[in-house]
XYZ file of N, CA and C in Angstrom:
417
model
N 0.840 -1.169 0.000
C 0.000 0.000 0.000
C 0.892 1.242 0.000
N 0.476 2.246 -0.743
C 1.228 3.485 -0.801
C 0.781 4.436 0.295
N 1.690 5.211 0.788
C 1.382 6.244 1.757
C 1.866 7.568 1.177
N 0.986 8.548 1.203
C 1.308 9.854 0.644
C 1.214 10.903 1.732
N 2.032 11.923 1.609
C 1.987 13.011 2.579
C 0.842 13.981 2.292
N 0.205 13.826 1.139
C -0.851 14.753 0.748
C -2.209 14.254 1.231
N -3.042 15.155 1.723
C -4.392 14.733 2.128
C -5.204 14.334 0.904
N -6.155 13.451 1.091
C -6.999 13.005 -0.005
C -8.433 13.486 0.211
N -8.968 14.209 -0.759
C -10.363 14.639 -0.631
C -11.296 13.457 -0.835
N -12.515 13.599 -0.326
C -13.561 12.597 -0.550
C -14.212 12.901 -1.895
N -14.655 11.855 -2.588
C -15.269 12.012 -3.897
C -16.706 11.511 -3.840
N -17.618 12.335 -4.341
C -19.029 11.971 -4.371
C -19.590 12.168 -5.777
N -20.778 11.600 -5.989
C -21.544 11.832 -7.218
C -22.924 12.301 -6.803
N -23.472 13.260 -7.527
C -24.824 13.756 -7.298
C -25.610 13.666 -8.597
N -26.907 13.400 -8.488
C -27.771 13.237 -9.651
C -28.851 14.312 -9.682
N -28.922 15.018 -10.790
C -29.988 15.992 -11.021
C -30.962 15.319 -11.983
N -32.029 14.751 -11.421
C -33.012 14.015 -12.209
C -34.166 14.966 -12.512
N -34.424 15.180 -13.803
C -35.444 16.126 -14.233
C -36.459 15.402 -15.102
N -37.745 15.629 -14.812
C -38.792 14.979 -15.600
C -39.362 15.938 -16.648
N -40.295 15.422 -17.449
C -40.869 16.202 -18.547
C -41.718 17.368 -18.068
N -42.133 17.360 -16.790
C -42.931 18.462 -16.245
C -42.041 19.552 -15.627
N -40.754 19.541 -15.937
C -39.791 20.507 -15.397
C -39.729 20.453 -13.880
N -39.697 19.225 -13.360
C -39.541 19.001 -11.924
C -38.216 18.290 -11.685
N -37.635 18.547 -10.520
C -36.384 17.893 -10.132
C -36.658 17.005 -8.927
N -35.988 15.874 -8.895
C -36.155 14.918 -7.807
C -35.189 15.253 -6.673
N -35.744 15.433 -5.477
C -34.933 15.712 -4.297
C -35.209 14.669 -3.228
N -34.233 14.484 -2.353
C -34.409 13.599 -1.212
C -34.310 14.427 0.067
N -35.054 13.997 1.078
C -34.924 14.621 2.402
C -33.873 13.802 3.145
N -32.828 14.491 3.593
C -31.711 13.800 4.231
C -32.120 13.201 5.568
N -31.739 11.943 5.756
C -32.040 11.264 7.000
C -30.923 11.352 8.017
N -29.745 11.804 7.570
C -28.566 11.876 8.448
C -27.945 13.263 8.415
N -27.144 13.526 9.426
C -26.330 14.748 9.426
C -25.203 14.578 8.422
N -24.685 15.643 7.873
C -25.131 17.021 8.090
C -26.423 17.308 7.307
N -27.071 18.360 7.697
C -28.297 18.820 7.043
C -29.444 17.820 7.175
N -29.499 17.102 8.270
C -30.596 16.158 8.489
C -31.938 16.883 8.363
N -32.849 16.294 7.593
C -34.169 16.876 7.387
C -34.241 17.865 6.242
N -33.110 18.253 5.696
C -33.085 19.206 4.580
C -33.190 18.460 3.250
N -33.610 19.180 2.232
C -33.708 18.617 0.887
C -32.362 18.706 0.186
N -32.068 17.692 -0.618
C -30.788 17.620 -1.327
C -30.964 16.765 -2.576
N -29.967 16.785 -3.423
C -29.939 15.896 -4.576
C -29.583 14.487 -4.124
N -30.102 13.472 -4.799
C -29.648 12.121 -4.492
C -28.177 11.973 -4.891
N -27.419 11.338 -4.025
C -26.003 11.141 -4.308
C -25.280 10.644 -3.087
N -23.991 10.447 -3.233
C -23.216 9.983 -2.108
C -21.784 9.658 -2.478
N -21.116 8.998 -1.558
C -19.683 8.749 -1.651
C -19.351 7.582 -2.573
N -18.304 7.771 -3.362
C -17.805 6.732 -4.242
C -17.068 5.682 -3.420
N -17.319 4.422 -3.741
C -16.613 3.328 -3.094
C -15.314 3.053 -3.843
N -14.380 2.418 -3.185
C -13.047 2.216 -3.753
C -13.048 1.320 -4.988
N -14.044 0.476 -5.148
C -14.044 -0.475 -6.263
C -15.016 -0.102 -7.382
N -15.428 1.164 -7.462
C -16.373 1.558 -8.503
C -15.933 2.839 -9.197
N -16.478 3.052 -10.378
C -16.254 4.306 -11.090
C -17.205 5.357 -10.535
N -16.947 6.601 -10.867
C -17.828 7.674 -10.399
C -19.208 7.558 -11.062
N -19.258 7.073 -12.289
C -20.545 6.867 -12.960
C -21.353 5.762 -12.262
N -20.697 4.685 -11.897
C -21.368 3.597 -11.178
C -21.861 4.096 -9.820
N -21.072 4.928 -9.173
C -21.471 5.525 -7.898
C -22.771 6.307 -8.078
N -22.858 7.098 -9.136
C -24.054 7.919 -9.369
C -25.295 7.050 -9.521
N -25.232 6.008 -10.352
C -26.426 5.190 -10.560
C -26.745 4.347 -9.319
N -25.733 3.912 -8.581
C -25.968 3.152 -7.346
C -26.659 4.018 -6.304
N -26.133 5.224 -6.074
C -26.720 6.122 -5.082
C -28.140 6.519 -5.460
N -28.381 6.759 -6.747
C -29.729 7.105 -7.196
C -30.696 5.968 -6.877
N -30.307 4.747 -7.159
C -31.173 3.606 -6.884
C -31.358 3.406 -5.379
N -30.288 3.489 -4.606
C -30.391 3.289 -3.158
C -31.292 4.325 -2.497
N -31.192 5.576 -2.922
C -31.904 6.654 -2.246
C -33.293 6.939 -2.785
N -33.584 6.517 -4.037
C -34.880 6.856 -4.628
C -35.619 5.673 -5.245
N -34.945 4.553 -5.429
C -35.548 3.411 -6.095
C -35.517 3.493 -7.605
N -35.002 4.570 -8.171
C -34.949 4.738 -9.629
C -33.710 4.027 -10.171
N -33.932 3.184 -11.172
C -32.838 2.468 -11.816
C -32.541 3.168 -13.138
N -31.300 3.577 -13.314
C -30.871 4.235 -14.554
C -29.506 3.690 -14.940
N -29.309 3.445 -16.193
C -28.015 2.983 -16.672
C -27.041 4.137 -16.822
N -25.774 3.814 -16.794
C -24.732 4.836 -16.929
C -24.853 5.610 -18.238
N -25.407 4.984 -19.271
C -25.542 5.654 -20.568
C -26.516 6.828 -20.503
N -27.338 6.916 -19.457
C -28.298 8.018 -19.312
C -27.679 9.237 -18.644
N -26.489 9.094 -18.076
C -25.844 10.186 -17.350
C -25.254 11.203 -18.315
N -25.519 12.478 -18.028
C -24.849 13.577 -18.747
C -24.133 14.411 -17.697
N -22.823 14.487 -17.807
C -22.073 15.209 -16.780
C -22.395 16.701 -16.823
N -22.712 17.232 -15.647
C -23.012 18.657 -15.484
C -21.726 19.403 -15.184
N -20.915 18.837 -14.288
C -19.671 19.487 -13.918
C -19.107 18.897 -12.639
N -17.980 19.459 -12.259
C -17.281 19.073 -11.034
C -17.372 20.256 -10.086
N -17.787 19.988 -8.851
C -17.973 21.037 -7.856
C -16.994 20.775 -6.721
N -16.068 21.709 -6.528
C -14.933 21.440 -5.633
C -14.597 22.581 -4.683
N -15.512 23.522 -4.532
C -15.216 24.661 -3.656
C -14.924 24.176 -2.236
N -13.807 24.595 -1.651
C -13.540 24.231 -0.257
C -14.685 24.708 0.641
N -15.078 23.868 1.583
C -16.145 24.219 2.498
C -17.539 23.845 2.022
N -17.655 23.242 0.857
C -18.989 22.899 0.332
C -19.661 21.793 1.129
N -18.871 21.045 1.898
C -19.415 19.968 2.727
C -18.772 20.070 4.109
N -19.572 20.195 5.178
C -18.996 20.352 6.514
C -18.267 19.106 7.031
N -18.406 17.968 6.353
C -17.712 16.754 6.795
C -16.245 16.737 6.411
N -15.839 17.637 5.543
C -14.450 17.684 5.113
C -14.355 17.993 3.639
N -13.130 17.940 3.137
C -12.843 18.301 1.742
C -13.493 17.302 0.804
N -14.547 17.739 0.121
C -15.337 16.856 -0.725
C -15.498 17.465 -2.110
N -15.252 16.650 -3.108
C -15.432 17.030 -4.508
C -16.547 16.158 -5.066
N -17.499 16.770 -5.775
C -18.562 15.974 -6.379
C -18.559 16.131 -7.890
N -18.915 15.058 -8.548
C -19.183 15.071 -9.983
C -20.702 14.962 -10.105
N -21.310 15.946 -10.746
C -22.765 15.986 -10.866
C -23.184 15.547 -12.258
N -24.268 14.777 -12.290
C -24.812 14.269 -13.536
C -26.281 14.641 -13.646
N -26.706 14.897 -14.876
C -28.121 15.128 -15.150
C -28.691 13.870 -15.796
N -29.904 13.520 -15.376
C -30.632 12.412 -15.957
C -32.034 12.915 -16.273
N -32.427 12.839 -17.526
C -33.772 13.239 -17.933
C -34.653 12.001 -17.999
N -35.857 12.111 -17.433
C -36.797 10.995 -17.444
C -38.106 11.449 -18.072
N -38.796 10.512 -18.684
C -40.078 10.795 -19.337
C -41.208 10.231 -18.494
N -42.358 10.869 -18.572
C -43.558 10.353 -17.936
C -43.492 10.360 -16.424
N -44.419 9.627 -15.821
C -44.518 9.526 -14.361
C -43.464 8.542 -13.868
N -42.583 8.996 -13.026
C -41.553 8.135 -12.457
C -41.746 8.124 -10.951
N -42.025 6.947 -10.415
C -42.244 6.801 -8.980
C -40.895 6.768 -8.273
N -40.784 7.543 -7.230
C -39.566 7.570 -6.420
C -39.961 7.490 -4.957
N -39.127 6.855 -4.176
C -39.377 6.742 -2.735
C -38.039 6.804 -2.000
N -38.070 7.327 -0.802
C -36.860 7.425 -0.004
C -36.369 6.052 0.419
N -35.063 5.871 0.391
C -34.446 4.623 0.814
C -33.042 4.891 1.304
N -32.419 3.892 1.903
C -31.064 4.000 2.437
C -31.022 5.160 3.434
N -30.205 6.177 3.192
C -30.123 7.297 4.134
C -31.007 8.476 3.733
N -31.916 8.256 2.777
C -32.879 9.286 2.375
C -34.216 8.996 3.056
N -34.690 9.933 3.861
C -35.948 9.745 4.583
C -37.157 9.830 3.659
N -37.000 10.526 2.531
C -38.121 10.770 1.621
C -37.561 11.182 0.281
N -38.298 10.926 -0.781
C -37.958 11.411 -2.123
C -39.200 12.057 -2.704
N -39.021 13.224 -3.328
C -40.181 13.949 -3.850
C -39.768 14.836 -5.024
N -40.694 15.021 -5.956
C -40.486 15.897 -7.110
C -40.882 17.326 -6.750
N -40.054 18.289 -7.163
C -40.325 19.709 -6.949
C -40.216 20.449 -8.279
N -41.117 21.405 -8.523
C -40.967 22.237 -9.723
C -39.637 22.998 -9.664
N -38.971 23.080 -10.787
C -37.705 23.821 -10.826
C -37.893 25.287 -10.450
N -39.096 25.789 -10.594
C -39.378 27.191 -10.267
C -39.764 27.392 -8.807
N -39.861 26.320 -8.014
C -40.284 26.442 -6.614
C -39.511 25.454 -5.735
N -38.211 25.600 -5.725
C -37.371 24.696 -4.939
C -37.360 25.092 -3.466
N -37.302 24.118 -2.576
C -37.141 24.421 -1.153
C -35.683 24.806 -0.886
N -35.355 25.310 0.294
C -33.943 25.521 0.631
C -33.208 24.180 0.536
N -31.994 24.218 -0.018
C -31.252 22.990 -0.288
C -29.972 22.888 0.531
N -29.588 21.652 0.830
C -28.348 21.369 1.546
C -27.140 21.576 0.618
N -25.996 21.703 1.252
C -24.715 21.819 0.532
C -24.802 22.951 -0.495
N -24.232 22.734 -1.669
C -24.285 23.713 -2.758
C -25.223 23.232 -3.862
N -26.252 22.474 -3.476
C -27.087 21.826 -4.471
C -27.920 22.787 -5.302
N -28.212 23.979 -4.807
C -28.889 24.978 -5.649
C -27.983 25.370 -6.818
N -26.704 25.508 -6.548
C -25.722 25.828 -7.591
C -25.613 24.686 -8.606
N -25.635 23.454 -8.123
C -25.549 22.284 -9.005
C -26.776 22.221 -9.917
N -27.965 22.431 -9.364
C -29.188 22.415 -10.162
C -29.168 23.541 -11.187
N -28.716 24.710 -10.788
C -28.620 25.835 -11.725
C -27.707 25.483 -12.895
N -26.585 24.865 -12.602
C -25.654 24.468 -13.677
C -26.297 23.420 -14.586
N -27.038 22.499 -14.010
C -27.662 21.422 -14.795
C -28.769 21.949 -15.694
N -29.450 22.994 -15.262
C -30.568 23.511 -16.052
C -30.151 24.571 -17.055
N -29.030 25.210 -16.847
C -28.567 26.192 -17.826
C -27.733 25.545 -18.907
N -27.249 24.334 -18.663
C -26.418 23.637 -19.637
C -27.244 22.869 -20.668
N -28.559 22.829 -20.482
C -29.373 22.010 -21.391
C -29.723 22.721 -22.667
């Protein structure tokens, strides 16, 4: 095993899932930080997976929605220091467009999953308002 003198940031993936009615899928966080707040589905990458696999795994775990990696469109990388109170965290955000009625439910560490109009978002955890803005202006 290698040992480095440099600190290693945590890597996450977040999913901006948008339906045909211009709604975005959010989860209510079940854990700290921001417990009870709305956020994008996502989470930490495991050591044996790609960041794309992390995105689809977290989406399925937290909302029940199954999406293949081919549906992911990268929105960007969000790396501002302080964006996550747990420590230095970098996220790769992906947009996924879905058609029709898509049922979602909270699972894993998400207490709830719900669709919100893009024009009437609740206050969001982390920098997720910025991530959603980037995902909707890039389309």
